[in-house]
CSV table of C-alpha atoms and ligand atoms in Angstrom, one decimal:
chain,number,residue,atom,x,y,z
A,1,MET,CA,30.8,-127.5,-204.3
A,2,VAL,CA,28.8,-125.2,-206.6
A,3,PRO,CA,25.2,-124.9,-205.3
A,4,GLY,CA,22.4,-125.0,-207.8
A,5,ASP,CA,20.4,-127.5,-209.7
A,6,THR,CA,22.6,-130.6,-209.9
A,7,LYS,CA,20.4,-132.5,-212.4
A,8,PRO,CA,20.8,-130.3,-215.5
A,9,ARG,CA,24.5,-129.8,-214.8
A,10,SER,CA,25.0,-133.6,-214.5
A,11,GLN,CA,23.1,-134.1,-217.8
A,12,THR,CA,25.2,-131.4,-219.5
A,13,LEU,CA,28.4,-133.1,-218.4
A,14,LYS,CA,27.2,-136.6,-219.4
A,15,SER,CA,26.2,-135.3,-222.9
A,16,ALA,CA,29.7,-133.7,-223.2
A,17,ALA,CA,31.3,-137.0,-222.2
A,18,LEU,CA,29.5,-138.9,-225.0
A,19,ASP,CA,30.4,-136.1,-227.5
A,20,ILE,CA,34.0,-136.4,-226.5
A,21,GLY,CA,33.9,-140.1,-227.5
A,22,PHE,CA,33.3,-142.1,-224.2
A,23,ASP,CA,31.0,-145.1,-224.7
A,24,ALA,CA,29.3,-144.8,-221.3
A,25,VAL,CA,29.4,-142.3,-218.3
A,26,GLY,CA,28.1,-142.2,-214.8
A,27,ILE,CA,28.5,-140.3,-211.6
A,28,CYS,CA,29.1,-141.5,-208.0
A,29,ASP,CA,30.1,-140.1,-204.6
A,30,LEU,CA,33.5,-140.8,-203.0
A,31,SER,CA,32.5,-142.8,-199.9
A,32,GLY,CA,34.7,-145.7,-198.8
A,33,VAL,CA,35.1,-148.9,-200.9
A,34,HIS,CA,34.5,-152.6,-200.0
A,35,ARG,CA,37.6,-152.5,-197.8
A,36,ASN,CA,37.3,-156.1,-196.7
A,37,ALA,CA,37.8,-157.3,-200.3
A,38,LEU,CA,40.9,-155.0,-200.7
A,39,ASP,CA,42.4,-155.8,-197.3
A,40,SER,CA,42.1,-159.6,-197.6
A,41,TRP,CA,43.5,-159.4,-201.1
A,42,LEU,CA,46.5,-157.5,-199.9
A,43,ALA,CA,46.9,-159.7,-196.7
A,44,ALA,CA,46.9,-162.9,-198.8
A,45,GLY,CA,49.8,-161.5,-200.9
A,46,HIS,CA,47.7,-161.5,-204.1
A,47,ALA,CA,49.3,-158.2,-205.2
A,48,GLY,CA,52.7,-160.0,-205.6
A,49,THR,CA,55.4,-157.5,-206.3
A,50,MET,CA,53.1,-154.6,-207.0
A,51,GLY,CA,54.3,-152.6,-204.0
A,52,TYR,CA,52.3,-149.6,-205.1
A,53,MET,CA,49.1,-151.5,-204.3
A,54,GLN,CA,50.3,-151.7,-200.6
A,55,ARG,CA,51.5,-148.1,-200.6
A,56,GLN,CA,48.3,-146.7,-202.0
A,57,ALA,CA,46.0,-148.8,-199.9
A,58,ASP,CA,44.9,-146.1,-197.5
A,59,ARG,CA,43.8,-143.7,-200.2
A,60,ARG,CA,42.3,-146.5,-202.3
A,61,ARG,CA,40.1,-147.4,-199.3
A,62,SER,CA,39.0,-143.8,-198.9
A,63,PRO,CA,38.6,-142.2,-202.4
A,64,ALA,CA,37.6,-138.9,-200.8
A,65,THR,CA,41.2,-138.4,-199.7
A,66,ILE,CA,42.7,-138.7,-203.2
A,67,VAL,CA,42.0,-135.1,-204.2
A,68,ALA,CA,41.4,-132.8,-201.3
A,69,GLY,CA,38.0,-131.3,-201.5
A,70,ALA,CA,36.7,-133.6,-204.3
A,71,THR,CA,33.3,-135.2,-203.6
A,72,ARG,CA,32.3,-136.8,-206.9
A,73,ALA,CA,33.7,-139.1,-209.5
A,74,ILE,CA,32.6,-138.8,-213.2
A,75,VAL,CA,33.3,-142.3,-214.4
A,76,THR,CA,33.7,-143.2,-218.0
A,77,LEU,CA,34.1,-146.4,-220.1
A,78,SER,CA,35.9,-146.5,-223.4
A,79,SER,CA,35.8,-149.6,-225.6
A,80,TYR,CA,39.0,-150.9,-227.3
A,81,PHE,CA,37.3,-153.9,-228.9
A,82,GLN,CA,38.2,-154.6,-232.5
A,83,PRO,CA,35.7,-157.0,-234.1
A,84,ASN,CA,37.0,-159.7,-236.5
A,85,GLN,CA,40.5,-159.7,-235.0
A,86,SER,CA,42.0,-161.9,-232.3
A,87,PRO,CA,45.4,-162.1,-230.7
A,88,SER,CA,47.9,-163.7,-233.1
A,89,PRO,CA,48.6,-167.3,-232.1
A,90,GLY,CA,52.2,-167.9,-231.4
A,91,ALA,CA,52.9,-164.4,-230.1
A,92,ARG,CA,49.7,-163.1,-228.5
A,93,VAL,CA,49.3,-159.6,-227.3
A,94,ALA,CA,46.3,-158.5,-225.3
A,95,ARG,CA,43.8,-156.4,-227.2
A,96,TYR,CA,44.1,-153.4,-224.9
A,97,ALA,CA,47.7,-152.9,-226.1
A,98,TRP,CA,47.2,-153.0,-229.9
A,99,GLY,CA,47.0,-149.3,-230.6
A,100,GLU,CA,48.3,-146.0,-229.2
A,101,ASP,CA,48.9,-145.9,-225.4
A,102,TYR,CA,45.5,-145.6,-223.7
A,103,HIS,CA,47.0,-143.4,-221.0
A,104,ASP,CA,47.5,-140.7,-223.7
A,105,VAL,CA,44.2,-141.4,-225.6
A,106,ILE,CA,41.9,-141.6,-222.6
A,107,GLY,CA,43.9,-139.1,-220.6
A,108,GLN,CA,43.3,-136.5,-223.3
A,109,ARG,CA,39.6,-137.3,-223.4
A,110,LEU,CA,39.4,-137.0,-219.6
A,111,GLU,CA,41.2,-133.6,-219.7
A,112,ARG,CA,38.5,-132.3,-222.0
A,113,LEU,CA,35.8,-133.6,-219.7
A,114,ALA,CA,37.6,-132.0,-216.7
A,115,SER,CA,37.7,-128.7,-218.5
A,116,LYS,CA,34.0,-128.9,-219.1
A,117,ALA,CA,33.4,-129.5,-215.4
A,118,ILE,CA,35.5,-126.4,-214.7
A,119,ASP,CA,33.5,-124.4,-217.2
A,120,LEU,CA,30.4,-125.5,-215.1
A,121,GLY,CA,31.9,-124.2,-211.9
A,122,ALA,CA,34.3,-126.9,-210.6
A,123,SER,CA,37.5,-125.7,-208.9
A,124,PRO,CA,40.6,-126.4,-211.1
A,125,GLU,CA,42.6,-127.3,-208.0
A,126,LYS,CA,39.9,-129.9,-206.9
A,127,THR,CA,39.3,-131.5,-210.3
A,128,ARG,CA,41.7,-134.2,-211.6
A,129,ALA,CA,41.7,-136.9,-214.3
A,130,TYR,CA,42.8,-140.5,-213.8
A,131,VAL,CA,43.1,-143.5,-216.0
A,132,ASP,CA,44.9,-146.6,-214.6
A,133,ALA,CA,47.0,-144.3,-212.5
A,134,GLY,CA,47.1,-143.4,-208.8
A,135,PRO,CA,45.0,-145.0,-206.1
A,136,VAL,CA,41.6,-144.6,-207.7
A,137,PRO,CA,39.5,-147.8,-207.2
A,138,GLU,CA,38.2,-147.6,-210.7
A,139,ARG,CA,36.1,-150.7,-211.0
A,140,GLU,CA,34.3,-150.1,-207.8
A,141,LEU,CA,33.6,-146.5,-208.7
A,142,ALA,CA,32.3,-147.6,-212.1
A,143,GLN,CA,29.9,-150.1,-210.4
A,144,ARG,CA,28.7,-147.4,-208.1
A,145,ALA,CA,28.2,-145.0,-211.0
A,146,GLY,CA,25.8,-147.5,-212.5
A,147,LEU,CA,28.1,-148.7,-215.3
A,148,GLY,CA,28.1,-152.4,-214.7
A,149,TRP,CA,28.8,-155.2,-212.3
A,150,ILE,CA,32.1,-156.6,-211.0
A,151,ALA,CA,32.1,-160.1,-212.5
A,152,LYS,CA,33.6,-163.4,-211.4
A,153,ASN,CA,36.7,-162.6,-213.5
A,154,THR,CA,36.9,-159.3,-211.5
A,155,MET,CA,36.2,-157.3,-214.7
A,156,LEU,CA,33.7,-154.5,-214.7
A,157,ILE,CA,31.2,-155.6,-217.3
A,158,HIS,CA,28.7,-153.1,-218.9
A,159,PRO,CA,25.6,-155.0,-220.1
A,160,SER,CA,25.7,-153.4,-223.6
A,161,VAL,CA,29.4,-152.5,-224.0
A,162,GLY,CA,31.1,-155.6,-222.5
A,163,SER,CA,34.4,-155.7,-220.6
A,164,TYR,CA,36.9,-154.7,-223.3
A,165,THR,CA,36.9,-151.2,-221.8
A,166,PHE,CA,39.2,-148.7,-220.1
A,167,ILE,CA,37.8,-147.0,-217.1
A,168,GLY,CA,38.7,-143.3,-216.7
A,169,CYS,CA,37.6,-141.0,-213.9
A,170,VAL,CA,37.5,-137.3,-213.2
A,171,LEU,CA,37.4,-136.5,-209.5
A,172,THR,CA,35.9,-133.1,-208.8
A,173,ASP,CA,34.3,-130.9,-206.2
A,174,LEU,CA,31.4,-130.0,-208.6
A,175,ASP,CA,28.0,-130.8,-207.0
A,176,LEU,CA,26.5,-133.4,-209.3
A,177,GLU,CA,23.6,-135.9,-209.1
A,178,CYS,CA,24.8,-139.4,-208.4
A,179,ASP,CA,23.6,-142.4,-210.5
A,180,VAL,CA,22.0,-145.5,-209.0
A,181,PRO,CA,24.7,-148.2,-208.4
A,182,PHE,CA,24.5,-151.2,-210.6
A,183,SER,CA,23.1,-153.8,-208.2
A,184,THR,CA,22.4,-156.9,-210.3
A,185,ASP,CA,25.0,-159.7,-210.9
A,186,HIS,CA,24.6,-161.0,-214.5
A,187,CYS,CA,27.2,-163.8,-214.1
A,188,GLY,CA,24.5,-166.2,-212.8
A,189,SER,CA,25.7,-169.8,-212.6
A,190,CYS,CA,28.3,-169.3,-215.4
A,191,GLN,CA,31.9,-170.3,-214.5
A,192,ALA,CA,33.5,-170.0,-218.0
A,193,CYS,CA,36.2,-167.6,-217.0
A,194,ILE,CA,37.2,-169.4,-213.8
A,195,GLU,CA,37.5,-172.7,-215.8
A,196,ALA,CA,39.3,-171.2,-218.8
A,197,CYS,CA,42.1,-169.5,-216.9
A,198,PRO,CA,45.2,-171.5,-217.9
A,199,THR,CA,47.0,-170.7,-214.6
A,200,ASP,CA,44.2,-171.2,-212.1
A,201,ALA,CA,44.6,-167.6,-211.0
A,202,PHE,CA,41.2,-167.3,-209.4
A,203,PRO,CA,41.3,-168.9,-205.9
A,204,GLU,CA,37.6,-168.0,-205.6
A,205,ASN,CA,35.0,-166.1,-207.7
A,206,ARG,CA,35.9,-162.4,-207.9
A,207,VAL,CA,39.3,-162.8,-206.4
A,208,LEU,CA,42.4,-162.8,-208.6
A,209,ASP,CA,45.8,-163.9,-207.3
A,210,ALA,CA,47.9,-161.6,-209.5
A,211,ARG,CA,51.0,-163.7,-208.9
A,212,ARG,CA,49.5,-166.5,-211.0
A,213,CYS,CA,48.1,-164.2,-213.7
A,214,ILE,CA,49.8,-164.0,-217.1
A,215,SER,CA,48.9,-160.3,-217.3
A,216,PHE,CA,50.9,-159.7,-214.1
A,217,LEU,CA,53.8,-161.9,-215.1
A,218,THR,CA,54.3,-160.4,-218.5
A,219,ILE,CA,53.6,-156.7,-217.6
A,220,GLU,CA,54.1,-156.0,-213.9
A,221,TYR,CA,56.7,-158.6,-212.8
A,222,ARG,CA,60.2,-157.2,-213.2
A,223,SER,CA,62.6,-160.2,-212.5
A,224,ASP,CA,63.6,-163.2,-214.6
A,225,PHE,CA,61.0,-166.0,-214.7
A,226,ASP,CA,61.5,-169.1,-212.6
A,227,ALA,CA,60.8,-172.6,-213.7
A,228,GLU,CA,57.1,-172.4,-213.0
A,229,GLN,CA,56.5,-168.9,-214.3
A,230,SER,CA,58.2,-169.3,-217.7
A,231,PRO,CA,55.9,-172.1,-219.0
A,232,ALA,CA,52.9,-170.5,-217.4
A,233,ILE,CA,52.8,-167.6,-219.9
A,234,GLY,CA,52.2,-169.9,-222.9
A,235,ASP,CA,52.3,-167.8,-226.0
A,236,TRP,CA,51.3,-164.5,-224.4
A,237,VAL,CA,54.0,-161.9,-225.0
A,238,PHE,CA,52.1,-159.1,-223.3
A,239,GLY,CA,48.9,-159.3,-221.1
A,240,CYS,CA,46.2,-162.0,-221.5
A,241,ASP,CA,42.6,-161.9,-222.6
A,242,ILE,CA,41.4,-165.5,-222.0
A,243,CYS,CA,39.0,-164.7,-219.1
A,244,GLN,CA,37.4,-162.1,-221.3
A,245,GLU,CA,37.4,-164.0,-224.5
A,246,VAL,CA,35.3,-166.8,-223.0
A,247,CYS,CA,32.8,-164.4,-221.4
A,248,PRO,CA,29.4,-164.7,-223.1
A,249,TRP,CA,28.7,-161.0,-222.5
A,250,ASN,CA,31.7,-160.1,-224.7
A,251,GLY,CA,30.6,-162.7,-227.3
A,252,LYS,CA,27.2,-161.0,-227.5
A,253,PHE,CA,27.6,-157.4,-226.6
A,254,ALA,CA,31.2,-156.2,-226.9
A,255,LEU,CA,30.9,-152.8,-228.5
A,256,PRO,CA,33.4,-152.1,-231.3
A,257,THR,CA,35.7,-149.2,-230.5
A,258,LYS,CA,35.1,-145.9,-232.4
A,259,GLU,CA,38.6,-144.6,-231.5
A,260,PRO,CA,40.9,-144.4,-234.6
A,261,ARG,CA,43.9,-144.2,-232.3
A,262,PHE,CA,43.2,-147.7,-231.1
A,263,THR,CA,43.5,-149.1,-234.7
A,264,PRO,CA,45.8,-152.2,-234.3
A,265,ARG,CA,49.4,-151.7,-235.3
A,266,PRO,CA,50.8,-154.9,-236.9
A,267,ASN,CA,53.9,-154.9,-234.7
A,268,LEU,CA,51.6,-155.0,-231.6
A,269,ALA,CA,48.7,-157.1,-232.8
A,270,LYS,CA,50.9,-159.5,-234.7
A,271,PRO,CA,54.4,-159.1,-233.5
A,272,ASP,CA,57.3,-161.2,-234.9
A,273,LEU,CA,59.1,-163.1,-232.1
A,274,SER,CA,62.6,-162.9,-233.7
A,275,THR,CA,62.2,-159.2,-234.4
A,276,LEU,CA,61.3,-158.7,-230.7
A,277,LEU,CA,64.3,-160.7,-229.6
A,278,GLU,CA,66.8,-159.1,-231.9
A,279,GLN,CA,65.8,-155.4,-231.8
A,280,SER,CA,68.2,-152.8,-230.3
A,281,GLU,CA,67.2,-150.3,-227.7
A,282,SER,CA,66.8,-147.6,-230.3
A,283,GLU,CA,64.7,-149.9,-232.6
A,284,PHE,CA,62.5,-150.7,-229.6
A,285,ALA,CA,62.1,-147.0,-228.9
A,286,ASP,CA,61.2,-146.3,-232.6
A,287,HIS,CA,58.6,-149.0,-232.7
A,288,TYR,CA,57.1,-148.9,-229.3
A,289,ASN,CA,57.4,-145.4,-227.7
A,290,GLY,CA,53.9,-144.1,-227.1
A,291,THR,CA,52.4,-147.7,-226.8
A,292,ALA,CA,51.6,-149.8,-223.7
A,293,PHE,CA,54.9,-151.8,-224.3
A,294,GLU,CA,56.8,-148.9,-222.9
A,295,ARG,CA,55.8,-150.0,-219.4
A,296,THR,CA,57.6,-153.3,-219.6
A,297,ARG,CA,60.6,-151.8,-221.6
A,298,ARG,CA,62.7,-153.8,-224.1
A,299,SER,CA,64.1,-156.0,-221.3
A,300,GLY,CA,60.7,-157.2,-220.2
A,301,ILE,CA,59.4,-157.8,-223.7
A,302,GLN,CA,62.5,-159.8,-224.6
A,303,ARG,CA,62.2,-161.9,-221.4
A,304,ASN,CA,58.6,-162.6,-222.4
A,305,ALA,CA,59.6,-163.4,-226.0
A,306,ARG,CA,62.3,-165.8,-224.9
A,307,ALA,CA,59.9,-167.7,-222.7
A,308,VAL,CA,57.3,-167.8,-225.5
A,309,THR,CA,59.9,-169.1,-227.9
A,310,GLU,CA,60.9,-171.9,-225.4
A,311,ASN,CA,57.2,-172.7,-224.8
A,312,ILE,CA,56.5,-173.0,-228.5
A,313,ASN,CA,59.6,-175.2,-229.2
A,314,ARG,CA,58.7,-177.4,-226.2
A,315,ALA,CA,55.2,-178.0,-227.6
A,316,LYS,CA,56.6,-179.0,-231.1
B,1,B12,C1,46.4,-154.0,-210.1
B,1,B12,C2,45.7,-154.1,-211.4
B,1,B12,C3,45.9,-155.3,-212.2
B,1,B12,C4,46.5,-156.5,-211.6
B,1,B12,C5,45.5,-157.2,-210.6
B,1,B12,C6,44.1,-157.3,-211.3
B,1,B12,C7,42.9,-157.5,-210.3
B,1,B12,N1,41.9,-158.2,-210.7
B,1,B12,O1,43.0,-157.0,-209.2
B,1,B12,C8,46.9,-157.3,-212.9
B,1,B12,C9,48.3,-156.9,-213.3
B,1,B12,C10,46.8,-158.9,-212.8
B,1,B12,C11,45.9,-156.7,-213.9
B,1,B12,C12,45.4,-157.4,-215.0
B,1,B12,C13,44.5,-156.9,-215.9
B,1,B12,N2,44.1,-155.6,-215.9
B,1,B12,CO1,44.4,-154.3,-214.5
B,1,B12,N3,44.4,-153.0,-213.1
B,1,B12,C14,44.9,-153.0,-211.9
B,1,B12,C15,44.6,-151.7,-211.1
B,1,B12,C16,45.8,-150.8,-211.2
B,1,B12,C17,44.1,-151.9,-209.7
B,1,B12,C18,43.1,-153.1,-209.5
B,1,B12,C19,42.8,-153.4,-208.0
B,1,B12,O2,42.6,-152.5,-207.3
B,1,B12,N4,43.0,-154.6,-207.6
B,1,B12,C20,42.8,-155.0,-206.2
B,1,B12,C21,41.5,-155.8,-206.1
B,1,B12,C22,41.2,-156.2,-204.7
B,1,B12,O3,40.5,-155.0,-206.5
B,1,B12,P1,39.2,-155.5,-207.3
B,1,B12,O4,39.4,-156.9,-207.8
B,1,B12,O5,38.9,-154.4,-208.4
B,1,B12,O6,38.2,-155.5,-206.1
B,1,B12,C23,37.6,-154.3,-205.7
B,1,B12,C24,36.2,-154.2,-206.0
B,1,B12,O7,35.9,-155.3,-206.9
B,1,B12,C25,35.5,-154.4,-204.7
B,1,B12,N5,34.6,-155.6,-204.6
B,1,B12,C26,35.0,-156.8,-204.3
B,1,B12,N6,33.9,-157.6,-204.3
B,1,B12,C27,32.8,-156.8,-204.5
B,1,B12,C28,31.5,-157.1,-204.6
B,1,B12,C29,30.6,-156.1,-205.0
B,1,B12,C30,29.2,-156.4,-205.0
B,1,B12,C31,31.1,-154.7,-205.2
B,1,B12,C32,30.2,-153.6,-205.5
B,1,B12,C33,32.4,-154.5,-205.1
B,1,B12,C34,33.3,-155.5,-204.8
B,1,B12,O8,36.4,-154.5,-203.7
B,1,B12,C35,37.7,-154.2,-204.2
B,1,B12,C36,38.2,-152.9,-203.6
B,1,B12,O9,37.6,-151.8,-204.2
B,1,B12,C37,43.4,-151.2,-212.0
B,1,B12,C38,43.3,-149.7,-212.1
B,1,B12,C39,42.8,-149.0,-210.9
B,1,B12,N7,43.4,-147.9,-210.5
B,1,B12,O10,41.8,-149.4,-210.3
B,1,B12,C40,43.6,-151.8,-213.4
B,1,B12,C41,42.4,-152.3,-214.2
B,1,B12,C42,41.5,-153.1,-213.2
B,1,B12,N8,43.0,-153.3,-215.1
B,1,B12,C43,42.4,-153.3,-216.3
B,1,B12,C44,42.7,-154.2,-217.4
B,1,B12,C45,42.2,-153.8,-218.7
B,1,B12,C46,43.4,-155.3,-217.1
B,1,B12,C47,43.6,-156.5,-218.1
B,1,B12,C48,42.3,-156.9,-218.9
B,1,B12,C49,44.8,-156.3,-219.0
B,1,B12,C50,45.1,-157.5,-219.9
B,1,B12,N9,44.4,-157.8,-220.9
B,1,B12,O11,46.1,-158.1,-219.7
B,1,B12,C51,43.9,-157.7,-217.0
B,1,B12,C52,42.7,-158.4,-216.5
B,1,B12,C53,42.9,-159.5,-215.5
B,1,B12,C54,41.7,-159.6,-214.6
B,1,B12,N10,40.9,-160.6,-214.8
B,1,B12,O12,41.5,-158.8,-213.7
B,1,B12,C55,41.2,-152.3,-216.3
B,1,B12,C56,39.9,-153.0,-216.2
B,1,B12,C57,38.7,-152.4,-216.9
B,1,B12,C58,37.4,-153.2,-216.6
B,1,B12,N11,36.5,-153.1,-217.5
B,1,B12,O13,37.3,-153.8,-215.6
B,1,B12,C59,41.6,-151.3,-215.1
B,1,B12,C60,40.4,-150.7,-214.4
B,1,B12,C61,42.5,-150.2,-215.7
B,1,B12,C62,41.7,-149.2,-216.5
B,1,B12,N12,41.7,-147.9,-216.0
B,1,B12,O14,41.0,-149.4,-217.4
B,1,B12,N13,45.4,-155.5,-213.5
B,2,SF4,S1,44.2,-162.6,-217.6
B,2,SF4,FE1,44.6,-164.7,-218.2
B,2,SF4,S2,45.9,-165.5,-216.6
B,2,SF4,FE2,45.0,-163.6,-215.8
B,2,SF4,S3,43.2,-164.3,-214.7
B,2,SF4,FE3,42.5,-163.9,-216.8
B,2,SF4,S4,42.7,-165.8,-217.9
B,2,SF4,FE4,43.9,-166.1,-216.0
B,3,SF4,S1,32.6,-165.8,-218.2
B,3,SF4,FE1,30.7,-166.1,-217.0
B,3,SF4,S2,31.3,-166.0,-214.9
B,3,SF4,FE2,33.0,-165.2,-216.0
B,3,SF4,S3,32.6,-163.0,-216.1
B,3,SF4,FE3,31.6,-163.7,-217.9
B,3,SF4,S4,29.5,-164.2,-217.3
B,3,SF4,FE4,30.7,-163.9,-215.4
């Protein structure tokens, strides 16, 4: 902790975050999360084969234990929304994966923000950047930092940015002023996402059973598909955006990305199924190293492409 006036320091950091390219930024403390929601989700088996969710549970419940000595999260949102372009029917890829790997793009932005915090007096050993990595409960920290509400589809929605965003955090020991948590729920009586999910993956509002979710099946699930899973993915080769596409907040307010590195690459936004099925290991590496496809590797993408091909042929 660096004593002093926290308000100007927090403002300086937030201005720096916007200059770096983040679309929104807020600050919160690292007190415990809604542990009942996490515990009952894990106990119900909704994490499926994501063993890391079980292994990281203790630290996810208590964010202050993630980086020893850290007391604040600087939480950022970065839009990846491309107006006028939708996933390509017949071989759909979720929007978040159309450009350069967000771990690299957002990770580099966060490193610059962490350096700024260190310039202002944060300890380098107690200041660390995270984007979709480690046990950081990113959505809940974003809600607490005033950046939006956790919606019925479980996404964090910012009222003037939408939900096509990456959340990135810098945990730090720098003494900063916290924002007011976002306390209103703007879903109201809407149920569009719950009704549109093709696999009925929401057993209740704000609870996602990952085992049924196309995003989980096509990205996180490592084995061959069984007779129920294979038709369930429809024409999604990687990820799924349906519960975000139907959301009126994205229809009205999704903020176009300003990030040139998220410019859609044709072989991601509009992939060709036979090319995916036929490519060698080295061709896959040439085309997809440095993109989100690396997580699933060639074997996972080809498993998905085989299932999509079968689903399309069956529908003819
Ligand atoms: C595991 C995971 C998945 C799993 C499970 C998703 C899920 N809904 O839990 C799968 C593989 C299915 C998945 C899919 C996707 N994911 Co994902 N995923 C994660 C990860 C690693 C952990 C999420 C988690 O903790 N789940 C466990 C459940 C219990 O947590 P939760 O639903 O968030 O609930 C917490 C809070 O909501 C809170 N809570 C519950 N009720 C209430 C009520 C109130 C009032 C409050 C304040 C809090 C609260 O309690 C819980 C504990 O903190 C995060 C990154 C991270 N480190 O956090 C990314 C993350 C959530 N994913 C992300 C993205 C982009 C996606 C996809 C859109 C990708 C795609 N297009 O295919 C889909 C969206 C599907 C969906 N509707 O959620 C983004 C979401 C950004 C955003 N704006 O919300 C994240 C934050 C990664 C990032 N850094 O940007 N994902
Ligand atoms: S990402 Fe797709 S499958 Fe998963 S919950 Fe949303 S609509 Fe359902
Ligand atoms: S579709 Fe409706 S219920 Fe679902 S997240 Fe958006 S506003 Fe909330």
